[in-house]
CSV table of C-alpha atoms in Angstrom, one decimal:
chain,number,residue,atom,x,y,z
A,186,MET,CA,66.4,115.8,101.2
A,187,LYS,CA,69.6,117.9,101.3
A,188,THR,CA,72.8,116.2,102.5
A,189,TYR,CA,75.2,117.6,105.0
A,190,ASN,CA,78.8,116.8,106.0
A,191,GLN,CA,79.5,114.3,108.7
A,192,THR,CA,80.3,117.1,111.2
A,193,THR,CA,76.8,118.5,110.8
A,194,TYR,CA,75.3,115.1,111.5
A,195,ALA,CA,77.5,114.7,114.6
A,196,ILE,CA,76.5,118.0,116.0
A,197,LEU,CA,72.8,117.3,115.2
A,198,GLY,CA,73.2,114.1,117.2
A,199,LEU,CA,75.0,115.9,120.1
A,200,LEU,CA,72.0,118.3,120.3
A,201,THR,CA,69.8,115.3,121.1
A,202,THR,CA,71.9,114.8,124.4
A,203,ASP,CA,72.1,117.4,127.2
A,204,CYS,CA,74.6,119.5,125.2
A,205,ARG,CA,73.0,122.8,124.3
A,206,SER,CA,76.0,125.1,123.7
A,207,GLY,CA,79.1,125.0,121.6
A,208,TYR,CA,81.2,124.6,124.7
A,209,ALA,CA,79.1,121.7,126.0
A,210,ILE,CA,79.3,120.0,122.5
A,211,LYS,CA,83.1,120.3,122.5
A,212,GLN,CA,83.2,118.8,126.1
A,213,MET,CA,81.0,115.9,125.1
A,214,ILE,CA,83.2,115.2,122.1
A,215,ASP,CA,86.4,115.2,124.2
A,216,ARG,CA,84.8,112.9,126.7
A,217,SER,CA,82.9,110.5,124.6
A,218,LEU,CA,83.6,110.7,120.8
A,219,ASN,CA,87.2,111.7,120.7
A,220,HIS,CA,88.7,108.3,120.1
A,221,PHE,CA,86.7,107.9,116.8
A,222,TRP,CA,85.4,111.3,115.9
A,223,LYS,CA,87.3,114.6,116.4
A,224,ILE,CA,85.7,118.0,115.9
A,225,SER,CA,87.3,121.3,116.8
A,226,TYR,CA,85.8,124.6,118.0
A,227,GLY,CA,86.6,125.9,114.6
A,228,GLN,CA,84.1,123.3,113.1
A,229,ILE,CA,81.5,123.5,115.8
A,230,TYR,CA,80.5,127.2,115.7
A,231,PRO,CA,80.2,127.4,111.9
A,232,THR,CA,78.2,124.2,111.9
A,233,LEU,CA,75.9,125.5,114.6
A,234,LYS,CA,75.4,128.6,112.5
A,235,LEU,CA,74.5,126.5,109.5
A,236,ILE,CA,72.2,124.3,111.5
A,237,VAL,CA,70.2,127.3,112.7
A,238,ASP,CA,70.3,128.9,109.2
A,239,GLU,CA,69.0,125.7,107.6
A,240,GLY,CA,66.1,125.5,110.2
A,241,LEU,CA,67.5,122.3,111.8
A,242,ALA,CA,67.8,124.0,115.2
A,243,THR,CA,66.8,127.1,117.1
A,244,ILE,CA,68.9,129.3,119.2
A,245,ASN,CA,68.1,130.9,122.5
A,246,ALA,CA,70.4,133.4,124.0
A,247,SER,CA,70.6,133.2,127.9
A,248,SER,CA,72.5,135.4,130.2
A,249,GLU,CA,73.3,135.7,133.9
A,250,ASP,CA,74.1,138.9,135.6
A,251,SER,CA,77.8,138.0,136.2
A,252,LYS,CA,78.4,136.0,132.9
A,253,PRO,CA,78.2,137.0,129.2
A,254,GLY,CA,75.3,135.7,127.1
A,255,LYS,CA,75.4,132.0,126.2
A,256,ASN,CA,73.7,130.7,123.1
A,257,GLU,CA,71.8,127.4,123.6
A,258,TYR,CA,70.6,125.3,120.7
A,259,GLU,CA,67.6,123.0,120.4
A,260,LEU,CA,66.8,120.7,117.5
A,261,THR,CA,63.7,121.4,115.5
A,262,PRO,CA,61.5,118.6,114.2
A,263,LYS,CA,63.2,119.2,110.7
A,264,GLY,CA,66.6,118.7,112.5
A,265,LYS,CA,65.5,115.5,114.1
A,266,GLU,CA,64.2,114.2,110.7
A,267,VAL,CA,67.5,115.0,109.0
A,268,LEU,CA,69.4,113.2,111.8
A,269,LYS,CA,67.1,110.2,111.6
A,270,SER,CA,67.4,110.0,107.8
A,271,TRP,CA,71.2,110.1,108.0
A,272,LEU,CA,71.2,107.5,110.8
A,273,GLU,CA,69.3,105.1,108.5
A,274,GLU,CA,71.6,105.5,105.5
A,275,PRO,CA,74.0,102.7,104.8
A,276,ILE,CA,77.7,103.1,105.7
A,277,GLU,CA,79.4,103.9,102.4
A,278,GLN,CA,83.0,103.1,103.2
A,279,ILE,CA,85.3,101.5,105.8
A,280,PRO,CA,86.5,104.3,108.0
A,281,VAL,CA,90.2,105.3,108.0
A,282,GLU,CA,90.2,108.2,110.5
A,283,ARG,CA,86.7,109.0,111.5
A,284,ASN,CA,84.5,106.0,112.2
A,285,GLU,CA,80.9,106.7,110.9
A,286,ILE,CA,79.5,103.4,112.2
A,287,LEU,CA,80.6,104.2,115.8
A,288,LEU,CA,79.2,107.7,115.4
A,289,LYS,CA,75.8,106.2,114.3
A,290,LEU,CA,75.8,103.6,117.1
A,291,PHE,CA,76.5,106.4,119.6
A,292,PHE,CA,73.3,108.1,118.5
A,293,GLY,CA,71.5,104.7,117.7
A,294,SER,CA,68.7,105.3,120.2
A,295,HIS,CA,67.1,107.7,117.5
A,296,GLN,CA,66.6,104.8,115.0
A,297,SER,CA,65.1,101.4,115.2
A,298,LYS,CA,67.1,98.4,116.6
A,299,GLU,CA,66.3,96.6,113.4
A,300,LYS,CA,68.0,99.3,111.3
A,301,THR,CA,70.9,99.3,113.6
A,302,ILE,CA,71.3,95.6,113.2
A,303,GLU,CA,71.0,95.9,109.5
A,304,GLN,CA,73.7,98.5,109.4
A,305,LEU,CA,76.0,96.4,111.5
A,306,GLU,CA,75.5,93.4,109.2
A,307,GLU,CA,76.3,95.5,106.1
A,308,TYR,CA,79.4,96.9,107.8
A,309,LYS,CA,80.5,93.3,108.9
A,310,LEU,CA,80.1,92.2,105.2
A,311,LYS,CA,82.2,95.2,104.1
A,312,LEU,CA,84.9,94.4,106.5
A,313,GLU,CA,84.9,90.7,105.5
A,314,THR,CA,85.1,91.8,101.9
A,315,ALA,CA,88.1,94.2,102.5
A,316,THR,CA,89.8,91.5,104.6
A,317,LEU,CA,89.6,89.0,101.7
A,318,ARG,CA,91.2,91.6,99.4
A,319,ILE,CA,94.3,92.1,101.6
A,320,PRO,CA,96.3,89.1,100.2
A,321,GLU,CA,95.7,90.3,96.6
A,322,LEU,CA,96.6,93.9,97.5
A,323,ASN,CA,99.8,92.6,99.1
A,324,ARG,CA,100.6,90.6,96.0
A,325,CYS,CA,100.0,93.6,93.7
A,326,SER,CA,102.2,95.7,96.0
A,327,ARG,CA,105.0,93.2,95.9
A,328,MET,CA,104.8,93.0,92.0
A,329,ILE,CA,105.0,96.8,91.7
A,330,MET,CA,107.9,96.9,94.1
A,331,GLY,CA,109.7,94.1,92.1
A,332,LYS,CA,109.6,91.5,94.8
A,333,GLU,CA,107.4,89.0,92.9
A,334,ARG,CA,107.9,87.4,89.6
A,335,THR,CA,105.8,89.0,86.8
A,336,ARG,CA,105.1,85.7,85.1
A,337,ASN,CA,102.2,85.4,87.6
A,338,ILE,CA,100.5,88.5,86.2
A,339,GLY,CA,99.6,87.3,82.7
A,340,SER,CA,97.9,90.4,81.3
A,341,SER,CA,98.9,93.4,79.1
A,342,HIS,CA,97.1,96.2,81.0
A,343,TRP,CA,95.3,96.8,84.2
A,344,THR,CA,92.0,98.3,85.2
A,345,THR,CA,90.6,98.8,88.6
A,346,GLU,CA,87.5,97.1,89.7
A,347,ASN,CA,86.5,97.5,93.4
A,348,GLY,CA,89.9,99.0,94.1
A,349,LEU,CA,91.9,96.0,92.9
A,350,PRO,CA,93.9,95.6,89.7
A,351,LYS,CA,92.4,93.0,87.4
A,352,PRO,CA,94.3,91.5,84.4
A,353,GLN,CA,92.7,92.0,81.1
A,354,SER,CA,94.8,90.3,78.4
A,355,ASN,CA,98.3,88.8,77.7
A,356,GLY,CA,101.5,90.8,78.0
A,357,ALA,CA,101.7,92.6,81.3
A,358,ARG,CA,105.2,91.4,81.8
A,359,LEU,CA,106.4,93.8,79.0
A,360,ARG,CA,104.5,96.8,80.5
A,361,LEU,CA,105.8,96.0,84.0
A,362,LYS,CA,109.4,95.6,82.8
A,363,ARG,CA,109.2,98.9,80.9
A,364,PHE,CA,107.8,100.6,84.0
A,365,ARG,CA,110.6,99.1,86.1
A,366,ARG,CA,113.3,100.1,83.6
A,367,ARG,CA,112.1,103.7,83.4
A,368,ASN,CA,111.9,104.0,87.2
A,369,ARG,CA,115.3,102.4,87.7
A,370,ASN,CA,117.0,104.6,85.1
A,371,GLY,CA,115.2,107.8,86.1
């Protein structure tokens, strides 16, 4: 199944609510999602066009005598399936700015409670793992900034495993001293 960006999934989810127009979607975002998911009009309308072009929604033009035409969107079965499939995917990363887990919880009524619980448990584990890594990250930061003695490093070069520097062999003190010397004199 084709994958889309997060904005597309957010708008697919919003089309499951009473929001049927770009304006109504923006109003819902500003009222309900804005503290964890921001989307501008500049993202909404191109995404609505994409959703229609991909067959994920249909568009109905309505007009009243005194008002210009208004486009209303409705999810197709394919659109509902794409949304459901995305909702059931595991969360890949801990959010920095946009919070995918909160977005999925907001539309959680479109997936099973068991799947929601599974995702929350996986997310909790990711948060716990990240929390355990904070002291080591702080230590590495202090070493790079020259605030911790290098004799605690004990390796000649560094690789990254799960985002953390890992010692590989003896002699990192020399590399770190050279790095500091170059940056102090440069």
